[in-house]
Coordinates of N, CA and C in Angstrom, one line a residue:
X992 N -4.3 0.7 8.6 CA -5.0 1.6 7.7 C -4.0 2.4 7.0
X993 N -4.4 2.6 5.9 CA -3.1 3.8 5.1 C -4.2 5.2 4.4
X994 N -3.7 5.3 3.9 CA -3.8 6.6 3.1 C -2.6 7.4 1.7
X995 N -3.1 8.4 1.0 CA -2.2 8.2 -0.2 C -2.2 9.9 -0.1
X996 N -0.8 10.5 -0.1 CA -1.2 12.2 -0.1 C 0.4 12.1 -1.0
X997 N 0.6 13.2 -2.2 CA 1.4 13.8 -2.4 C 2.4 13.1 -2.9
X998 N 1.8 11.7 -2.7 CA 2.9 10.8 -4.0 C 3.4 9.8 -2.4
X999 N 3.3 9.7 -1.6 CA 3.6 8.9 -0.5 C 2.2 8.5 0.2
X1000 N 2.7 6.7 0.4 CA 1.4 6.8 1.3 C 2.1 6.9 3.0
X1001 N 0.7 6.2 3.3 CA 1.0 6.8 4.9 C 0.2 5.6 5.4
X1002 N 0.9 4.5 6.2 CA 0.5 3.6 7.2 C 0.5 3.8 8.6
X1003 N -1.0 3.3 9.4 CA -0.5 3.0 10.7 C -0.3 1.6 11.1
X1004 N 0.7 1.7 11.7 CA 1.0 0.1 12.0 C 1.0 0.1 13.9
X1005 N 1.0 -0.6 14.4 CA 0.8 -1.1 16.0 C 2.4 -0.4 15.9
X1006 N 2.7 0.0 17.5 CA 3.9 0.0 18.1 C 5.0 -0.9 18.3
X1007 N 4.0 -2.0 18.6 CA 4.8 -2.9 19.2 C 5.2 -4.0 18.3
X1008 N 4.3 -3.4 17.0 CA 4.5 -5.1 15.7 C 5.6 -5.2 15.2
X1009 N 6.0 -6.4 14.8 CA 6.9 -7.0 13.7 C 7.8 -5.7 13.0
X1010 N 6.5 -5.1 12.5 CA 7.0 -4.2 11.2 C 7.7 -3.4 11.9
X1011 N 6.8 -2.5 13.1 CA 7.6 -1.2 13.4 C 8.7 -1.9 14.5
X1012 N 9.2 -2.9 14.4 CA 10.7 -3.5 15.2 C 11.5 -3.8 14.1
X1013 N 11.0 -4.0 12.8 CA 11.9 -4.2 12.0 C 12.6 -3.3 10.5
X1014 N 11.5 -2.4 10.2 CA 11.5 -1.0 9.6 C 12.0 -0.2 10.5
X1015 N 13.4 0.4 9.7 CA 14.1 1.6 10.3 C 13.9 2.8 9.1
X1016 N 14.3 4.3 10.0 CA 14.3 5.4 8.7 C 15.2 5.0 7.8
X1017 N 14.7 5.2 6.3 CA 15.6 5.2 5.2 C 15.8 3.5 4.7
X1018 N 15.5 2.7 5.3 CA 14.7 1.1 4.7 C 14.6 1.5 3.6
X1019 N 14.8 0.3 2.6 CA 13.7 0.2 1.3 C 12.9 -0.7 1.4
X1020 N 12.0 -0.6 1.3 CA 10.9 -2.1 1.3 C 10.1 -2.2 0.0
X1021 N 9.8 -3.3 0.3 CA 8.7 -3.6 -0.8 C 7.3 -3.7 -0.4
X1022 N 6.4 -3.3 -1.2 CA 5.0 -2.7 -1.2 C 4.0 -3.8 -1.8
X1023 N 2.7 -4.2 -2.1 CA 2.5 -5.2 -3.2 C 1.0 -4.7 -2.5
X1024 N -0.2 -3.6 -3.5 CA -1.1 -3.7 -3.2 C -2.3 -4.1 -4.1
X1025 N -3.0 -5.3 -3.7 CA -4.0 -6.3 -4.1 C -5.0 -4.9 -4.4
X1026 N -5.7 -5.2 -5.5 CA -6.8 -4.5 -6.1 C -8.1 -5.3 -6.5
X1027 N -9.6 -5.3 -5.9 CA -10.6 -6.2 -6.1 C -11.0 -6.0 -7.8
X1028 N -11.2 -6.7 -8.3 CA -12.0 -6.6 -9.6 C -13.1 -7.8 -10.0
X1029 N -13.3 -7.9 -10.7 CA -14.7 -8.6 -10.6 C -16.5 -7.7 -11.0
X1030 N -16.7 -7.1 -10.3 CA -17.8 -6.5 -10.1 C -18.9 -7.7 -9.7
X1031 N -20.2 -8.0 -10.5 CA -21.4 -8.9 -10.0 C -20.5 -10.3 -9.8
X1032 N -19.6 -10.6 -11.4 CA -19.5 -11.9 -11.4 C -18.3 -12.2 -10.8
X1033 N -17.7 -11.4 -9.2 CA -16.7 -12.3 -8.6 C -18.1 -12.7 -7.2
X1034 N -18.9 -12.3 -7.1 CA -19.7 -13.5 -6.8 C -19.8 -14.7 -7.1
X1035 N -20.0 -14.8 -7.9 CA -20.1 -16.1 -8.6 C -19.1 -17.2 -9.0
X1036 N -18.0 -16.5 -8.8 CA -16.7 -17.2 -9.4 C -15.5 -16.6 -8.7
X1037 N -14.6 -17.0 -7.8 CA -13.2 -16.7 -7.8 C -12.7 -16.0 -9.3
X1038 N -13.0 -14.4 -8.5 CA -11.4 -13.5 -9.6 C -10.2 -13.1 -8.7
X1039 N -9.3 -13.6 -9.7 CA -8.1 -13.2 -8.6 C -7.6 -11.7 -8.9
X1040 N -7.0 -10.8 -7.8 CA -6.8 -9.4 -7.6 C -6.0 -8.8 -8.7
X1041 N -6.2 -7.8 -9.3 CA -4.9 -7.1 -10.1 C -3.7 -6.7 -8.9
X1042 N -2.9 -6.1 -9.3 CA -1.8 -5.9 -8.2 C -0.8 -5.0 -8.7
X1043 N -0.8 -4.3 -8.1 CA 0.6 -3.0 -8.0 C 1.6 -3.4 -7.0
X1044 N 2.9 -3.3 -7.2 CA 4.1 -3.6 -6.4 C 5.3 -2.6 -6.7
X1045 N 5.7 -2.0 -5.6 CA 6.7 -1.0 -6.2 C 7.9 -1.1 -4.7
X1046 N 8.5 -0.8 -5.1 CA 9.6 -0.4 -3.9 C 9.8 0.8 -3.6
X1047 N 9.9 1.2 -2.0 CA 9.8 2.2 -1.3 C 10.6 2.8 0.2
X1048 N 11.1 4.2 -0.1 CA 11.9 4.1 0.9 C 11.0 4.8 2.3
X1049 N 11.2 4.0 3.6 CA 10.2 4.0 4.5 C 10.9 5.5 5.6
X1050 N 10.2 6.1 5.9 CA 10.4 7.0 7.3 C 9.5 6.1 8.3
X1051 N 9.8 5.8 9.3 CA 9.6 5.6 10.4 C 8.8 6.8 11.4
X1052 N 7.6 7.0 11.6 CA 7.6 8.2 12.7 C 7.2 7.7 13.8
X1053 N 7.9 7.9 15.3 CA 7.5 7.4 16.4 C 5.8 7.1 16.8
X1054 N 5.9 6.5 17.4 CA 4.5 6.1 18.1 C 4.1 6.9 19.4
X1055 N 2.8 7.6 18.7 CA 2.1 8.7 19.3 C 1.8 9.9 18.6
X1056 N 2.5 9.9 17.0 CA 2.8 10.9 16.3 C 1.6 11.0 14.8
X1057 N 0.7 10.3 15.6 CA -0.3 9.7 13.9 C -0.6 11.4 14.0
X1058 N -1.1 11.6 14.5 CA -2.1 13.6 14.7 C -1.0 14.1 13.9
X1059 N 0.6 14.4 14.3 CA 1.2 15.3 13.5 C 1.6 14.6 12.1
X1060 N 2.1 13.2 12.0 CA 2.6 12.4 10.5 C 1.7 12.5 9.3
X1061 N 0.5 11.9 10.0 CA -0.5 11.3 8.7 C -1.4 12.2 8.4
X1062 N -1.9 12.6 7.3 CA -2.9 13.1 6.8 C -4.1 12.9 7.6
X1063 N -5.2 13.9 7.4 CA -6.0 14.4 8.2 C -6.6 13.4 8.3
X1064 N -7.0 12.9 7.0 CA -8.1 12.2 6.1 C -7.9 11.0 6.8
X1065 N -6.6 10.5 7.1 CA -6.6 9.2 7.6 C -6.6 9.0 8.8
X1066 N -6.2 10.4 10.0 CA -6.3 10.2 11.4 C -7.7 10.2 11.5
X1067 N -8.8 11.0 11.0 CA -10.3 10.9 11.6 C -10.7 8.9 11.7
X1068 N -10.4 8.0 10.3 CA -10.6 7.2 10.2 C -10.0 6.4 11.4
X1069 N -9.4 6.6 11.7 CA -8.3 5.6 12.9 C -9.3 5.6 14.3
X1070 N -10.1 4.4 14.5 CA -10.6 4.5 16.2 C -9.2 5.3 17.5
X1071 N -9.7 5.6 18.2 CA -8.7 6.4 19.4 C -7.6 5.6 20.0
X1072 N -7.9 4.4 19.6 CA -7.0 3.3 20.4 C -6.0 3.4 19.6
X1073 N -5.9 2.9 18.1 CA -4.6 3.1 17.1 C -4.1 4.5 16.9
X1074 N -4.6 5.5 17.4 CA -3.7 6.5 17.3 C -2.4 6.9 18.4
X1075 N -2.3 5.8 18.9 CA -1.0 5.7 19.5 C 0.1 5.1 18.5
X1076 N -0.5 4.7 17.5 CA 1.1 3.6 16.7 C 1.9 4.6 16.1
X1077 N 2.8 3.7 15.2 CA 3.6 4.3 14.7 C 3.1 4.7 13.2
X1078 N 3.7 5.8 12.2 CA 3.4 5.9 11.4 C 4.6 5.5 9.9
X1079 N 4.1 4.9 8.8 CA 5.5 4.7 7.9 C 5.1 5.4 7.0
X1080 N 6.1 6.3 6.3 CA 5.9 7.2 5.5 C 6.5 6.7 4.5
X1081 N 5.6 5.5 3.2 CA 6.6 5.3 2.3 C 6.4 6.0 0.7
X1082 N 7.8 6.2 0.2 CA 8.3 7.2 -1.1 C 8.9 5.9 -2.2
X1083 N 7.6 5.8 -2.9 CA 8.0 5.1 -3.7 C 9.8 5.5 -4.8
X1084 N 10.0 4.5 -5.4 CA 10.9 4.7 -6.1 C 10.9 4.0 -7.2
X1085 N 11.9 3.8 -8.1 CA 12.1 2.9 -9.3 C 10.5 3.3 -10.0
X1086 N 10.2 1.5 -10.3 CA 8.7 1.8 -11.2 C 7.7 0.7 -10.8
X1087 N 6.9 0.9 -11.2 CA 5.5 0.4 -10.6 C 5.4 -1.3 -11.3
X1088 N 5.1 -1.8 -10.8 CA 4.7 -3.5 -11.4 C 3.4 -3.5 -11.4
X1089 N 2.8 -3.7 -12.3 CA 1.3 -4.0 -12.9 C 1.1 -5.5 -12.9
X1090 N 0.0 -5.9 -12.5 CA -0.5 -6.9 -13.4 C -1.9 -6.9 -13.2
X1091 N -2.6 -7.1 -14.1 CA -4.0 -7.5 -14.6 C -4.6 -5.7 -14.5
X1092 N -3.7 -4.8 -14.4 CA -4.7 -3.7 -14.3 C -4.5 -3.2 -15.8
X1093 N -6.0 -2.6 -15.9 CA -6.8 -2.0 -17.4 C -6.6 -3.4 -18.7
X1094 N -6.4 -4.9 -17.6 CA -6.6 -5.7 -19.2 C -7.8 -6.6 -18.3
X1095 N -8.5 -7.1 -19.4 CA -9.6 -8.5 -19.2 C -9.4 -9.4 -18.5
X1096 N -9.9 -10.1 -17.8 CA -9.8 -11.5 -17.1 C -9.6 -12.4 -17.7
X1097 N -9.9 -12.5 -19.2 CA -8.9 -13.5 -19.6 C -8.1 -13.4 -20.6
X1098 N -7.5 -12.0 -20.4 CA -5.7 -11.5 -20.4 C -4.8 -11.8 -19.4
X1099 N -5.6 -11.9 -18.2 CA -4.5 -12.1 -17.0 C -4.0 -13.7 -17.0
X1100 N -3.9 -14.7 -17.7 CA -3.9 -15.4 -17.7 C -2.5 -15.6 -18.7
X1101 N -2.4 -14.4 -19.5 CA -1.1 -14.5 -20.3 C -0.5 -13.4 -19.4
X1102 N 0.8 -13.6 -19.1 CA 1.4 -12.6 -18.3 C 2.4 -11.5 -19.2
X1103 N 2.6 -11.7 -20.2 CA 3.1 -10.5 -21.0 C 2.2 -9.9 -21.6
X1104 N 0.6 -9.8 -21.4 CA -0.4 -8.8 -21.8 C -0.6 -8.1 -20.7
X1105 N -0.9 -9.2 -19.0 CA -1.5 -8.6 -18.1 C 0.1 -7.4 -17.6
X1106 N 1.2 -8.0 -17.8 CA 2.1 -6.8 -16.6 C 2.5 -6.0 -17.4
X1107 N 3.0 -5.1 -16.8 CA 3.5 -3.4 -17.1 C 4.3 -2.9 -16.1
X1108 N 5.1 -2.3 -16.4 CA 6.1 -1.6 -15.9 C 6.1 -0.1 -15.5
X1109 N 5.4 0.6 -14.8 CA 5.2 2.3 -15.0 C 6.1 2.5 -14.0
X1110 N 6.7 4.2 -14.6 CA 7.7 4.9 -14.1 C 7.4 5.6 -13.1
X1111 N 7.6 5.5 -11.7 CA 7.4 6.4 -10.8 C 7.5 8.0 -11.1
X1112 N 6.5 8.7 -11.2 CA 6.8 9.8 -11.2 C 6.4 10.7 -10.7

């Protein structure tokens, strides 16, 4: 589950996963988050996701630390069981990669209408 406060979001991930054995403090990683669009007619039809992608430098907070790391907002949402994981605290950087957001579905289809570049700020 994540959450977004103050220009950083905030993941919980398992203790024992992949990610928190392979993310260390001060990592940069890469981010890439899928956005539904569609409304009635992705019923009806396969629409593929808009998407934001940016790079980010990760904090690490130990596992057990969701109560003090993450936003309030996001510990009530967490069942009792995941609030033992770890938390990543990522600060975006550089600039944001767009595609298909604020153009038409059949703009996305040309990729120098659908992408954009925004400045982290």
């Amino acid at each position: 589950m994540c959450a977004v406060q103050d220009g950083r979001a905030f993941i919980v991930i398992a203790a024992d996963s992949w990610k928190a054995r392979q993310i260390a403090d001060g990592d940069e990683v890469a981010v890439t988050v899928p956005l539904r669009r569609g409304g009635v007619l992705s019923l009806l039809a396969p629409i593929p996701p808009a998407t934001v992608s940016f790079r980010a430098r990760a904090t690490v907070h130990p596992a057990g630390s969701v109560a003090r790391s993450a936003p309030a907002r996001l510990t009530r949402l967490l069942p009792r069981d995941r609030r033992s994981g770890c938390v990543l605290e990522l600060t975006p950087v550089g600039t944001f990669l767009t595609y298909g957001v604020g153009v038409s579905l059949w703009s996305m289809a040309r990729p120098s209408a659908a992408m954009a570049h925004v400045p982290v700020s």
